Amino acid sequence: MSFVPSEMTTAEVEASELLYGGLAQDVRHLVDVAIRTNVDADRVAAARALVRQAEQVLAEDASTEPAGIQFNTEGRSWNWGNAVVGVRNAIAPPVILRWSDDGSVRSEVDLGVAYEGPPGCVHGGVSALLLDHLMGETASAAHTRLIVTGTLTLRYLQPLPLGRVRMQAQVTNEDDRKVTVTAHLGPDGGEPAVEATGLFIVPRWAREGSVSGSLD
Amino acid sequence: MSFVPSEMTTAEVEASELLYGGLAQDVRHLVDVAIRTNVDADRVAAARALVRQAEQVLAEDASTEPAGIQFNTEGRSWNWGNAVVGVRNAIAPPVILRWSDDGSVRSEVDLGVAYEGPPGCVHGGVSALLLDHLMGETASAAHTRLIVTGTLTLRYLQPLPLGRVRMQAQVTNEDDRKVTVTAHLGPDGGEPAVEATGLFIVPRWAREGSVSGSLD
């Protein structure tokens, strides 16, 4: 497990995100409609042929490795394959985080039919996935320190309908290498559906400060 | 939030799963290669055109609603869009659960590059997503009672490399409407990477027994 230095400039990183991020966005729409479609077997076969052709085009030059986390000399880092924030990962909504001056981190995200658990509602495990990531990033203090998740406790208060959800996290305690983060997630404009408390640890080997960021 | 009765026979349900499940499997491969590809802008454009064509074919006849949970008169139920086990959902690996006679539930699943968090490792939130689902199903006692998640506590013991993971859950306590489930998840053949305890609740309105299953 390591962070890989890259020779890409930040401008090149952003151009690459635009290119491959656009592709991922199209794939997200495909994931969504593949759940909702009622077309007949012939049309499913036609769609599958197109999807396989697209896959072949993309496989002509592809890494066999996961995307990992890379960084450049301008201080930019990126994790394109991340399951929550990866712009190249069609599984990720993707979540875009906003840091406030007070250290809290917020995000809004639209969760479609692919995130379903109970009928019409967000899967409880998807709420856990999003909160785990948000809270890890919060504990990393905007990537100024490296942390790992120790424990995560989630309290489910009410069902959360699919659609726009809001979440927020903040550090509530710091004690030597232990960072406590609390968070909540709920429908846009509504009461929290899930509350969470996380204990994050700064590994001994990471205290020297040569690396930083959340390992989520 | 409701379970919808369906007039499909179990044979029809299985034929439908084969048809649309095959499509979802192709889309999973596309999600994977879209993260790993290094093809140039022209080939990305070609792949995007194919993906959009496929999307249009599937959108010719598509529901606007999430898949929900359906059941038929033969006692079969299905949740095709579920984020963990939905066979039509390309976000779901999908997980296939195995119930043991002693009430424990196990599963093995291969997690590829789309489930990444720390470099080369499974996202901690993905472990939470899988465990939440597994534990909910376990608490439902093979769908003989309806439960909702109360609290879920996860302890992260070590990083979990991408690849095959195994998980297991069992009921460890039952007290009136409260069901306690413990679980762990780890690399194939290795020590647990994540341990979890969950408290699940049988809602008062569900005690009458007209509905059953996990609401995850």
Coordinates of C-alpha atoms in Angstrom, one line a residue:
Chain A
M1 CA 0.0 0.0 0.0
S2 CA 1.7 3.2 -1.1
F3 CA 1.2 6.6 -2.6
V4 CA 2.8 6.8 -6.1
P5 CA 4.6 10.0 -7.2
S6 CA 3.6 11.1 -10.7
E7 CA 5.3 13.3 -13.3
M8 CA 1.9 14.6 -14.5
T9 CA 1.4 18.4 -14.1
T10 CA -1.8 19.5 -12.4
A11 CA -3.1 20.8 -15.7
E12 CA -2.5 17.3 -17.2
V13 CA -4.3 15.7 -14.3
E14 CA -7.3 18.0 -14.8
A15 CA -7.4 17.3 -18.6
S16 CA -7.2 13.5 -17.8
E17 CA -10.1 13.8 -15.3
L18 CA -12.2 15.6 -17.9
L19 CA -11.5 12.9 -20.5
Y20 CA -12.0 9.8 -18.4
G21 CA -14.4 11.4 -16.0
G22 CA -16.8 12.0 -18.9
L23 CA -16.6 8.3 -19.8
A24 CA -17.3 7.3 -16.2
Q25 CA -20.3 9.6 -16.2
D26 CA -21.7 7.9 -19.3
V27 CA -21.2 4.5 -17.6
R28 CA -23.1 5.7 -14.5
H29 CA -26.1 6.5 -16.7
L30 CA -25.8 3.0 -18.2
V31 CA -25.7 1.4 -14.8
D32 CA -28.8 3.3 -13.9
V33 CA -30.8 2.4 -17.0
A34 CA -29.7 -1.3 -16.9
I35 CA -31.6 -1.6 -13.6
R36 CA -34.7 0.2 -15.0
T37 CA -35.0 -1.2 -18.5
N38 CA -37.8 -3.4 -19.7
V39 CA -36.7 -3.9 -23.3
D40 CA -37.1 -7.3 -24.9
A41 CA -34.4 -9.9 -25.3
D42 CA -33.4 -8.8 -28.8
R43 CA -32.8 -5.3 -27.6
V44 CA -30.9 -6.5 -24.5
A45 CA -28.7 -8.5 -26.9
A46 CA -28.1 -5.4 -29.1
A47 CA -27.2 -3.3 -26.0
R48 CA -24.9 -6.0 -24.7
A49 CA -23.0 -6.1 -28.1
L50 CA -22.5 -2.4 -27.8
V51 CA -21.3 -2.6 -24.2
R52 CA -18.8 -5.3 -25.1
Q53 CA -17.5 -3.3 -28.1
A54 CA -17.0 -0.4 -25.8
E55 CA -15.2 -2.6 -23.3
Q56 CA -12.9 -3.9 -26.1
V57 CA -12.0 -0.4 -27.3
L58 CA -11.1 0.6 -23.7
A59 CA -9.1 -2.6 -23.1
E60 CA -6.8 -2.0 -26.0
D61 CA -4.5 -0.2 -23.7
A62 CA -5.3 -0.7 -20.0
S63 CA -3.5 -1.2 -16.8
T64 CA -4.0 -4.4 -14.8
E65 CA -3.5 -2.5 -11.5
P66 CA -6.0 -0.6 -9.4
A67 CA -5.8 3.2 -9.8
G68 CA -4.2 3.8 -6.3
I69 CA -3.4 7.2 -5.0
Q70 CA -1.0 9.4 -6.9
F71 CA 0.5 12.8 -6.2
N72 CA 2.6 15.3 -8.1
T73 CA 5.3 17.9 -7.2
E74 CA 2.6 20.7 -7.2
G75 CA 0.9 19.1 -4.1
R76 CA -2.0 17.7 -6.1
S77 CA -3.1 14.2 -5.3
W78 CA -5.8 12.0 -6.9
N79 CA -7.5 8.7 -6.3
W80 CA -9.4 8.1 -9.6
G81 CA -10.6 4.6 -8.7
N82 CA -11.9 5.4 -5.2
A83 CA -15.3 3.8 -4.5
V84 CA -16.8 7.0 -3.1
V85 CA -14.9 10.0 -4.7
G86 CA -13.1 8.4 -7.7
V87 CA -14.0 10.4 -10.8
R88 CA -13.2 7.5 -13.1
N89 CA -15.2 5.0 -11.0
A90 CA -18.8 4.6 -12.1
I91 CA -19.6 3.0 -8.8
A92 CA -18.8 6.3 -7.0
P93 CA -21.6 8.8 -7.3
P94 CA -18.9 10.5 -7.1
V95 CA -19.0 12.5 -3.9
I96 CA -17.5 16.0 -4.0
L97 CA -16.4 17.2 -0.5
R98 CA -16.4 20.8 0.7
W99 CA -14.1 21.8 3.5
S100 CA -15.2 24.6 5.8
D101 CA -12.8 26.9 7.7
D102 CA -13.9 25.4 11.0
G103 CA -12.7 22.0 9.9
S104 CA -16.1 20.5 9.2
V105 CA -16.6 18.8 5.8
R106 CA -19.9 18.7 3.9
S107 CA -21.3 17.2 0.8
E108 CA -24.5 16.8 -1.1
V109 CA -25.0 13.9 -3.5
D110 CA -27.8 12.6 -5.6
L111 CA -28.4 8.9 -5.1
G112 CA -30.3 7.1 -7.9
V113 CA -31.8 3.6 -8.2
A114 CA -28.4 1.9 -8.0
Y115 CA -28.0 2.8 -4.4
E116 CA -31.3 1.1 -3.3
G117 CA -31.7 -1.1 -0.2
P118 CA -35.2 -1.0 1.3
P119 CA -37.8 -0.3 -1.5
G120 CA -37.3 3.3 -2.7
C121 CA -34.7 4.0 0.0
V122 CA -30.9 4.3 0.2
H123 CA -29.2 1.1 1.3
G124 CA -28.1 1.4 4.9
G125 CA -24.7 0.1 3.9
V126 CA -24.4 2.9 1.3
S127 CA -25.0 5.4 4.0
A128 CA -22.2 3.7 5.9
L129 CA -19.9 3.8 2.9
L130 CA -20.4 7.5 2.3
L131 CA -20.0 8.4 6.0
D132 CA -16.9 6.3 6.4
H133 CA -15.3 8.2 3.6
L134 CA -16.5 11.6 4.7
M135 CA -15.3 11.0 8.2
G136 CA -11.9 9.6 7.2
E137 CA -11.3 12.7 5.1
T138 CA -12.4 14.9 8.0
A139 CA -10.0 13.1 10.4
S140 CA -7.2 13.7 7.9
A141 CA -7.7 17.4 8.5
A142 CA -7.8 18.3 4.8
H143 CA -5.0 15.8 4.0
T144 CA -2.5 17.3 6.5
R145 CA -2.1 14.0 8.3
L146 CA -2.5 10.4 7.4
I147 CA -5.1 8.4 9.4
V148 CA -6.6 4.9 9.4
T149 CA -10.1 4.0 10.6
G150 CA -10.2 2.3 14.1
T151 CA -13.9 2.0 14.8
L152 CA -17.0 3.3 13.2
T153 CA -20.4 3.3 14.9
L154 CA -23.6 4.1 12.9
R155 CA -27.0 4.8 14.4
Y156 CA -29.9 4.4 12.0
L157 CA -32.7 6.8 12.9
Q158 CA -35.2 6.6 10.0
P159 CA -35.4 5.4 6.4
L160 CA -33.6 7.6 3.8
P161 CA -35.4 8.0 0.5
L162 CA -33.4 7.8 -2.7
G163 CA -32.6 11.3 -4.1
R164 CA -30.5 14.2 -2.8
V165 CA -28.8 13.6 0.5
R166 CA -26.7 15.9 2.6
M167 CA -23.9 14.9 5.0
Q168 CA -21.6 16.7 7.4
A169 CA -18.7 15.6 9.6
Q170 CA -16.5 17.4 12.1
V171 CA -13.6 16.5 14.5
T172 CA -15.0 16.5 18.1
N173 CA -11.9 15.3 20.0
E174 CA -8.2 14.8 19.5
D175 CA -6.0 12.9 22.0
D176 CA -2.5 12.1 21.0
R177 CA -2.8 9.8 18.0
K178 CA -6.6 9.3 18.3
V179 CA -9.1 11.5 16.4
T180 CA -12.8 11.3 17.1
V181 CA -15.2 12.4 14.3
T182 CA -19.0 12.7 14.4
A183 CA -21.2 13.0 11.4
H184 CA -24.7 12.8 10.1
L185 CA -26.5 12.1 6.8
G186 CA -30.0 12.8 5.8
P187 CA -32.5 13.9 3.1
D188 CA -32.0 17.4 1.7
G189 CA -33.8 19.7 4.1
G190 CA -34.8 17.0 6.5
E191 CA -33.8 15.5 9.8
P192 CA -30.7 13.2 10.0
A193 CA -31.4 9.6 9.0
V194 CA -28.1 8.2 10.1
E195 CA -25.7 9.5 12.8
A196 CA -22.1 8.2 13.1
T197 CA -19.1 8.4 15.4
G198 CA -15.7 7.3 14.3
L199 CA -12.4 6.8 16.0
F200 CA -9.4 7.3 13.6
I201 CA -5.8 6.6 14.4
V202 CA -2.6 8.3 13.2
P203 CA -0.3 5.4 12.7
R204 CA 3.1 5.7 14.5
W205 CA 5.0 5.3 11.2
A206 CA 3.0 8.2 9.7
R207 CA 3.9 10.8 12.4
E208 CA 7.1 11.8 10.7
G209 CA 4.9 13.7 8.2
S210 CA 6.3 12.5 4.9
V211 CA 2.8 11.4 3.7
S212 CA -0.6 12.7 4.4
G213 CA -4.3 12.0 3.6
S214 CA -7.0 9.7 4.4
L215 CA -6.5 6.0 3.6
D216 CA -10.2 5.5 2.8
Chain B
M1 CA -41.7 1.8 1.3
S2 CA -43.4 -1.5 0.4
F3 CA -43.1 -5.0 -1.0
V4 CA -44.9 -5.3 -4.3
P5 CA -46.8 -8.5 -5.2
S6 CA -45.9 -9.7 -8.7
E7 CA -47.8 -12.0 -11.1
M8 CA -44.5 -13.4 -12.5
T9 CA -43.9 -17.1 -11.9
T10 CA -40.6 -18.2 -10.4
A11 CA -39.6 -19.6 -13.8
E12 CA -40.2 -16.2 -15.4
V13 CA -38.3 -14.5 -12.6
E14 CA -35.3 -16.7 -13.2
A15 CA -35.5 -16.2 -17.0
S16 CA -35.6 -12.5 -16.4
E17 CA -32.6 -12.6 -14.1
L18 CA -30.6 -14.5 -16.7
L19 CA -31.5 -11.9 -19.4
Y20 CA -30.9 -8.7 -17.5
G21 CA -28.3 -10.2 -15.1
G22 CA -26.1 -11.0 -18.2
L23 CA -26.4 -7.3 -19.2
A24 CA -25.4 -6.2 -15.7
Q25 CA -22.4 -8.5 -15.8
D26 CA -21.2 -6.9 -19.0
V27 CA -21.7 -3.4 -17.4
R28 CA -19.6 -4.5 -14.4
H29 CA -16.7 -5.3 -16.8
L30 CA -17.2 -1.9 -18.4
V31 CA -17.0 -0.2 -15.0
D32 CA -13.8 -2.0 -14.3
V33 CA -12.0 -1.3 -17.6
A34 CA -13.2 2.4 -17.5
I35 CA -11.0 2.8 -14.4
R36 CA -8.0 0.9 -15.8
T37 CA -7.9 2.2 -19.4
N38 CA -5.2 4.4 -20.9
V39 CA -6.5 4.7 -24.4
D40 CA -6.3 8.0 -26.2
A41 CA -9.0 10.7 -26.6
D42 CA -10.2 9.4 -29.9
R43 CA -10.8 5.9 -28.5
V44 CA -12.4 7.3 -25.4
A45 CA -14.8 9.2 -27.7
A46 CA -15.5 6.0 -29.7
A47 CA -16.2 4.0 -26.5
R48 CA -18.5 6.8 -25.2
A49 CA -20.5 6.8 -28.4
L50 CA -21.1 3.0 -28.0
V51 CA -22.0 3.4 -24.3
R52 CA -24.5 6.1 -25.2
Q53 CA -26.0 4.0 -28.0
A54 CA -26.4 1.1 -25.5
E55 CA -28.1 3.4 -23.0
Q56 CA -30.5 4.7 -25.7
V57 CA -31.5 1.1 -26.7
L58 CA -32.2 0.3 -23.0
A59 CA -34.0 3.5 -22.4
E60 CA -36.6 2.8 -25.2
D61 CA -38.7 1.0 -22.6
A62 CA -37.6 1.7 -19.0
S63 CA -39.3 2.3 -15.7
T64 CA -38.7 5.6 -13.9
E65 CA -38.9 3.9 -10.5
P66 CA -36.3 2.0 -8.5
A67 CA -36.6 -1.8 -8.7
G68 CA -37.9 -2.2 -5.1
I69 CA -38.6 -5.6 -3.6
Q70 CA -41.2 -7.9 -5.3
F71 CA -42.6 -11.3 -4.4
N72 CA -44.8 -13.9 -6.0
T73 CA -47.4 -16.4 -4.8
E74 CA -44.7 -19.2 -4.9
G75 CA -42.9 -17.5 -2.0
R76 CA -40.0 -16.2 -4.2
S77 CA -38.9 -12.6 -3.6
W78 CA -36.4 -10.5 -5.5
N79 CA -34.6 -7.1 -5.2
W80 CA -32.9 -6.7 -8.5
G81 CA -31.7 -3.2 -7.9
N82 CA -30.1 -3.8 -4.4
A83 CA -26.7 -2.2 -4.1
V84 CA -25.2 -5.4 -2.6
V85 CA -27.1 -8.4 -4.0
G86 CA -29.1 -6.9 -6.9
V87 CA -28.4 -9.1 -10.0
R88 CA -29.4 -6.2 -12.3
N89 CA -27.3 -3.7 -10.4
A90 CA -23.7 -3.3 -11.8
I91 CA -22.7 -1.6 -8.6
A92 CA -23.4 -4.8 -6.7
P93 CA -20.6 -7.4 -7.0
P94 CA -23.2 -9.0 -6.6
V95 CA -22.9 -10.8 -3.3
I96 CA -24.5 -14.3 -3.1
L97 CA -25.4 -15.4 0.4
R98 CA -25.3 -19.0 1.7
W99 CA -27.4 -19.9 4.8
S100 CA -26.2 -22.6 7.1
D101 CA -28.4 -24.9 9.2
D102 CA -27.0 -23.2 12.3
G103 CA -28.4 -19.8 11.2
S104 CA -25.0 -18.4 10.2
V105 CA -24.7 -16.8 6.8
R106 CA -21.6 -16.8 4.7
S107 CA -20.4 -15.3 1.4
E108 CA -17.3 -15.1 -0.7
V109 CA -17.0 -12.3 -3.2
D110 CA -14.3 -11.0 -5.6
L111 CA -13.7 -7.3 -5.2
G112 CA -12.0 -5.7 -8.2
V113 CA -10.5 -2.2 -8.8
A114 CA -13.9 -0.5 -8.5
Y115 CA -14.0 -1.2 -4.7
E116 CA -10.7 0.5 -3.9
G117 CA -10.1 2.8 -1.0
P118 CA -6.5 2.8 0.3
P119 CA -4.1 1.9 -2.6
G120 CA -4.7 -1.7 -3.6
C121 CA -7.1 -2.3 -0.8
V122 CA -10.9 -2.5 -0.3
H123 CA -12.5 0.7 0.8
G124 CA -13.3 0.6 4.5
G125 CA -16.8 1.8 3.6
V126 CA -17.3 -1.0 1.1
S127 CA -16.5 -3.5 3.9
A128 CA -19.2 -1.7 5.9
L129 CA -21.6 -1.9 3.0
L130 CA -21.2 -5.6 2.6
L131 CA -21.3 -6.4 6.3
D132 CA -24.4 -4.2 6.9
H133 CA -26.2 -6.2 4.2
L134 CA -25.0 -9.6 5.4
M135 CA -25.9 -8.9 9.0
G136 CA -29.3 -7.6 8.1
E137 CA -30.1 -10.8 6.2
T138 CA -28.8 -12.8 9.1
A139 CA -31.0 -10.9 11.5
S140 CA -34.0 -11.6 9.3
A141 CA -33.5 -15.3 9.9
A142 CA -33.6 -16.3 6.2
H143 CA -36.4 -13.8 5.6
T144 CA -38.8 -15.3 8.3
R145 CA -39.1 -11.9 10.0
L146 CA -38.8 -8.3 9.0
I147 CA -36.0 -6.2 10.7
V148 CA -34.5 -2.8 10.5
T149 CA -31.0 -1.8 11.4
G150 CA -30.6 0.0 14.8
T151 CA -26.9 0.4 15.3
L152 CA -23.9 -1.0 13.5
T153 CA -20.3 -0.9 15.0
L154 CA -17.3 -1.8 12.8
R155 CA -13.8 -2.4 14.1
Y156 CA -11.1 -2.2 11.5
L157 CA -8.2 -4.5 12.3
Q158 CA -6.0 -4.5 9.3
P159 CA -6.0 -3.4 5.6
L160 CA -7.9 -5.7 3.3
P161 CA -6.3 -6.2 -0.2
L162 CA -8.5 -6.2 -3.2
G163 CA -9.4 -9.7 -4.4
R164 CA -11.4 -12.5 -2.9
V165 CA -12.9 -11.8 0.5
R166 CA -14.9 -14.0 2.8
M167 CA -17.4 -13.0 5.3
Q168 CA -19.6 -14.6 7.9
A169 CA -22.4 -13.5 10.3
Q170 CA -24.5 -15.1 13.0
V171 CA -27.1 -14.1 15.5
T172 CA -25.6 -14.0 19.0
N173 CA -28.5 -12.7 21.0
E174 CA -32.2 -12.2 20.8
D175 CA -34.2 -10.2 23.4
D176 CA -37.9 -9.5 22.6
R177 CA -37.7 -7.3 19.4
K178 CA -33.9 -6.8 19.5
V179 CA -31.6 -9.1 17.6
T180 CA -27.8 -8.9 18.0
V181 CA -25.6 -10.1 15.1
T182 CA -21.8 -10.4 15.0
A183 CA -19.8 -10.7 11.8
H184 CA -16.4 -10.6 10.3
L185 CA -14.9 -10.1 6.9
G186 CA -11.3 -10.8 5.7
P187 CA -9.1 -12.0 2.9
D188 CA -9.6 -15.5 1.6
G189 CA -7.7 -17.8 4.0
G190 CA -6.6 -15.0 6.2
E191 CA -7.4 -13.4 9.5
P192 CA -10.4 -11.0 9.8
A193 CA -9.8 -7.5 8.6
V194 CA -13.0 -6.1 9.9
E195 CA -15.2 -7.2 12.8
A196 CA -18.8 -5.9 13.3
T197 CA -21.6 -6.0 15.8
G198 CA -25.1 -5.0 14.8
L199 CA -28.3 -4.4 16.7
F200 CA -31.4 -5.0 14.6
I201 CA -35.0 -4.3 15.6
V202 CA -38.2 -6.0 14.7
P203 CA -40.6 -3.1 14.2
R204 CA -43.8 -3.3 16.2
W205 CA -45.9 -3.1 13.1
A206 CA -44.1 -6.1 11.5
R207 CA -44.7 -8.5 14.4
E208 CA -48.1 -9.6 12.9
G209 CA -46.1 -11.6 10.4
S210 CA -47.7 -10.5 7.1
V211 CA -44.3 -9.4 5.7
S212 CA -40.8 -10.7 6.2
G213 CA -37.2 -10.1 5.1
S214 CA -34.4 -7.7 5.6
L215 CA -35.0 -4.1 4.7
D216 CA -31.3 -3.6 3.6

